Every structure is written in structure tokens, then in C-alpha cells.
Amino acid sequence: MSTSVKLTTSNKQLQSNFDSCLRLTQQLLKSKVSDKEFYEYFSFDRRATGFEYENVVLSVKDTLTQLPSRYQILYDFLYKGDTLSLFWADFDSSLKVVDYRIFHLTAFRQFIDKKLTITRTKAIEIALKNGMKRKGLDPILNCLADKFYWECKNDCDGCLYLDIDAKTGNIVGQGKVIYQY
């Protein structure tokens, strides 16, 4: 089974290309998760998935007439009722994978296996207990080869930022947001 998304287009090639990109993205995800886990933890993101036409990006909700230069497929990773991050895959016009978030796949696997335990909600709680303001706080899961952490910052000049380890909940980095004008 695969997620079916009907585009608003009369261009059959565009729909076929999109379906191929969707299947390829699902294959990338399923390289780290089982079919059961895929349906349990991943949700197709209709608002963020899009098509690039030179400098314009259109979504799956828009009316599409011509083939785009790029396809971008996104899935939300949902864990314990919390949207933790997006997985995305970019494809060029020939449907070749240009880029995808490989380290996020590793992080998702670690959350599923309960090796990483600090969800987005827990990261917010930790940030608030450490002096951050709730307004404008939008933690981002950062994934490196061997480090997974939540980047928490308030979007204002001079405001605090914290990096919170996704495994332990410890503060692994902190400082102040400084804008260069």
C-alpha cells in the first residue's frame, strides 16, 4: 500500500512523476522502518510537499499545468502524539534523488527503538525550566552522524538559545542569539 495523492492537473506525466517520487520517498523511509512502523509513525505532509518552478514553489493543493524543475516530498514523523520532525526527499526533473535527510532516518529509528527519549514537547519543557520564553519557541531536531539534539531559541536579538540532547535531556550548548545588521 502507498499513500495516494491526487493532484489538480490534467498533465498525466506530472501525476505519474509525482507518484514515482512518492514511492521512492517511501522506499527511502522503509529502508529504516518496517511497513507497520511506516504507517504508525509517518504522515504525508500535504502543506509542505511541493513543486519548484524556477523561483516559485507550488503545493499539492495548487493547480499544476507543467512539469516542475524539482519535486519535494515531505513526511511528518509522529512519535507519542508529538510531531518531531520532517523527513524530506528532493528529486530533480528526471526523478533522480538530489537530497534527503539520511541522519533524520537514523534519529527516527532511535526514537522508535527508545534510544532517544526527549520529544519536542519534553524539549520545550526543559527549555522553559531553563529560562526560555514560550512565545516563538519552536524546537528543531538537529541530526549529525553521532549527535541528536533539539535546537531551542527565541527569535529575538539577545535572547537565549539552548541545545538539548535528544537522548538525555541535558543542555549540550547554550548562548545568546545575536543578529548581524
Coordinates of C-alpha atoms in Angstrom, one line a residue:
M1 CA 0.0 0.0 0.0
S2 CA 1.1 3.5 -0.7
T3 CA -0.3 7.0 0.1
S4 CA -2.3 8.2 -2.9
V5 CA -2.3 11.9 -3.6
K6 CA -4.4 13.2 -6.5
L7 CA -3.0 16.4 -7.9
T8 CA -5.0 19.1 -9.5
T9 CA -3.6 18.7 -13.0
S10 CA -4.6 17.3 -16.4
N11 CA -0.9 16.6 -17.1
K12 CA -0.7 12.8 -16.7
Q13 CA 3.1 12.8 -16.9
L14 CA 3.2 15.2 -13.9
Q15 CA 0.9 12.9 -11.8
S16 CA 3.0 9.9 -12.8
N17 CA 6.3 11.6 -11.9
F18 CA 4.8 12.7 -8.6
D19 CA 3.6 9.2 -7.9
S20 CA 7.1 7.9 -8.7
C21 CA 8.7 10.4 -6.3
L22 CA 6.2 9.5 -3.6
R23 CA 7.0 5.7 -4.0
L24 CA 10.8 6.5 -4.0
T25 CA 10.4 8.5 -0.8
Q26 CA 8.5 5.7 0.9
Q27 CA 11.3 3.3 -0.1
L28 CA 13.9 5.6 1.5
L29 CA 11.8 5.6 4.7
K30 CA 11.2 1.9 4.6
S31 CA 15.0 1.3 4.4
K32 CA 15.0 2.1 8.2
V33 CA 11.4 1.2 9.3
S34 CA 9.0 -1.7 8.7
D35 CA 5.7 -1.3 6.8
K36 CA 3.9 -1.4 10.2
E37 CA 6.2 1.3 11.6
F38 CA 5.8 3.4 8.5
Y39 CA 2.0 3.6 8.9
E40 CA 2.3 4.1 12.6
Y41 CA 4.9 6.9 12.7
F42 CA 4.7 8.7 9.4
S43 CA 2.2 11.0 7.9
F44 CA 2.3 12.6 4.4
D45 CA 2.7 16.3 4.8
R46 CA 0.3 18.0 2.3
R47 CA 1.1 21.5 3.3
A48 CA 4.8 21.3 2.8
T49 CA 5.2 18.9 -0.1
G50 CA 5.8 20.9 -3.2
F51 CA 6.9 21.5 -6.8
E52 CA 9.6 24.0 -7.8
Y53 CA 9.2 26.1 -10.9
E54 CA 12.2 28.4 -11.3
N55 CA 11.7 30.7 -8.3
V56 CA 8.2 29.7 -7.5
V57 CA 7.1 26.8 -5.3
L58 CA 3.6 25.3 -5.6
S59 CA 2.0 22.8 -3.3
V60 CA -0.1 19.7 -3.9
K61 CA -3.2 21.8 -3.4
D62 CA -2.4 24.1 -6.3
T63 CA -3.4 23.7 -9.9
L64 CA -0.4 22.4 -11.8
T65 CA -0.1 22.5 -15.6
Q66 CA 3.5 21.9 -16.5
L67 CA 6.4 19.7 -15.2
P68 CA 8.4 21.3 -12.4
S69 CA 12.2 21.5 -12.2
R70 CA 12.1 19.8 -8.7
Y71 CA 9.8 17.7 -6.6
Q72 CA 10.0 17.8 -2.8
I73 CA 8.2 15.1 -0.8
L74 CA 7.8 15.5 2.9
Y75 CA 6.5 13.3 5.7
D76 CA 6.0 14.2 9.3
F77 CA 7.5 11.8 11.9
L78 CA 4.9 11.4 14.7
Y79 CA 6.0 9.9 18.0
K80 CA 3.9 9.7 21.1
G81 CA 1.4 12.1 19.7
D82 CA 4.2 14.7 19.0
T83 CA 5.4 15.8 15.6
L84 CA 9.1 15.6 16.0
S85 CA 10.4 16.5 12.6
L86 CA 10.0 16.3 8.9
F87 CA 11.6 13.8 6.6
W88 CA 12.1 15.1 3.1
A89 CA 13.4 14.0 -0.2
D90 CA 14.2 16.2 -3.2
F91 CA 14.1 15.0 -6.8
D92 CA 15.2 16.7 -9.9
S93 CA 13.1 16.8 -13.1
S94 CA 14.5 13.4 -14.2
L95 CA 13.2 11.9 -10.8
K96 CA 16.8 11.4 -9.5
V97 CA 17.1 11.8 -5.7
V98 CA 19.0 15.1 -5.2
D99 CA 19.0 15.1 -1.4
Y100 CA 17.3 13.5 1.5
R101 CA 17.6 13.6 5.3
I102 CA 19.6 10.5 5.9
F103 CA 20.5 11.4 9.5
H104 CA 16.9 12.0 10.3
L105 CA 16.2 8.4 9.3
T106 CA 18.8 7.3 11.9
A107 CA 17.2 9.6 14.5
F108 CA 13.7 8.3 13.8
R109 CA 14.9 4.7 14.2
Q110 CA 16.5 5.6 17.5
F111 CA 13.2 7.2 18.7
I112 CA 11.3 4.1 17.7
D113 CA 13.8 1.9 19.4
K114 CA 13.5 4.1 22.5
K115 CA 17.2 5.1 22.4
L116 CA 16.2 8.8 22.1
T117 CA 13.6 9.8 24.6
I118 CA 13.4 13.6 24.5
T119 CA 10.4 14.5 22.3
R120 CA 9.7 18.0 21.1
T121 CA 7.2 18.6 24.0
K122 CA 9.9 17.5 26.5
A123 CA 12.4 19.8 24.9
I124 CA 10.0 22.7 25.3
E125 CA 9.5 21.8 29.0
I126 CA 13.3 21.7 29.5
A127 CA 13.8 25.0 27.7
L128 CA 11.1 26.7 29.7
K129 CA 12.6 25.4 33.0
N130 CA 15.9 26.9 31.9
G131 CA 14.7 30.5 31.3
M132 CA 13.4 30.5 27.8
K133 CA 10.1 32.2 26.8
R134 CA 7.3 30.1 25.3
K135 CA 6.4 32.7 22.8
G136 CA 8.2 32.0 19.5
L137 CA 9.8 28.8 20.8
D138 CA 9.9 26.2 18.0
P139 CA 12.5 23.5 18.7
I140 CA 14.2 22.0 15.7
L141 CA 15.6 18.4 15.8
N142 CA 19.2 18.6 14.6
C143 CA 20.9 15.3 13.5
L144 CA 24.5 14.8 13.0
A145 CA 26.3 11.4 12.4
D146 CA 26.5 10.7 16.2
K147 CA 24.6 13.6 17.9
F148 CA 20.9 14.3 18.0
Y149 CA 19.8 17.4 19.8
W150 CA 17.0 19.9 19.9
E151 CA 17.9 23.5 19.0
C152 CA 15.7 25.8 21.0
K153 CA 15.8 29.5 20.6
N154 CA 13.6 32.5 21.0
D155 CA 13.6 34.6 17.8
C156 CA 14.9 37.9 19.1
D157 CA 18.2 39.7 19.3
G158 CA 20.0 38.9 22.6
C159 CA 17.6 36.0 23.5
L160 CA 18.8 32.7 25.0
Y161 CA 19.3 29.6 22.9
L162 CA 19.8 26.1 24.1
D163 CA 20.8 22.8 22.5
I164 CA 19.2 19.9 24.4
D165 CA 20.5 16.4 23.9
A166 CA 17.6 14.2 22.5
K167 CA 18.8 11.2 24.5
T168 CA 19.4 12.6 28.0
G169 CA 17.7 16.0 28.1
N170 CA 21.0 17.6 29.1
I171 CA 21.9 21.1 27.9
V172 CA 24.8 20.5 25.4
G173 CA 25.1 24.0 24.2
Q174 CA 23.8 27.5 25.1
G175 CA 24.3 31.1 24.3
K176 CA 22.6 34.2 23.1
V177 CA 21.1 34.9 19.7
I178 CA 23.0 37.7 18.0
Y179 CA 21.8 39.2 14.8
Q180 CA 24.3 40.9 12.5
Y181 CA 22.9 44.0 10.9

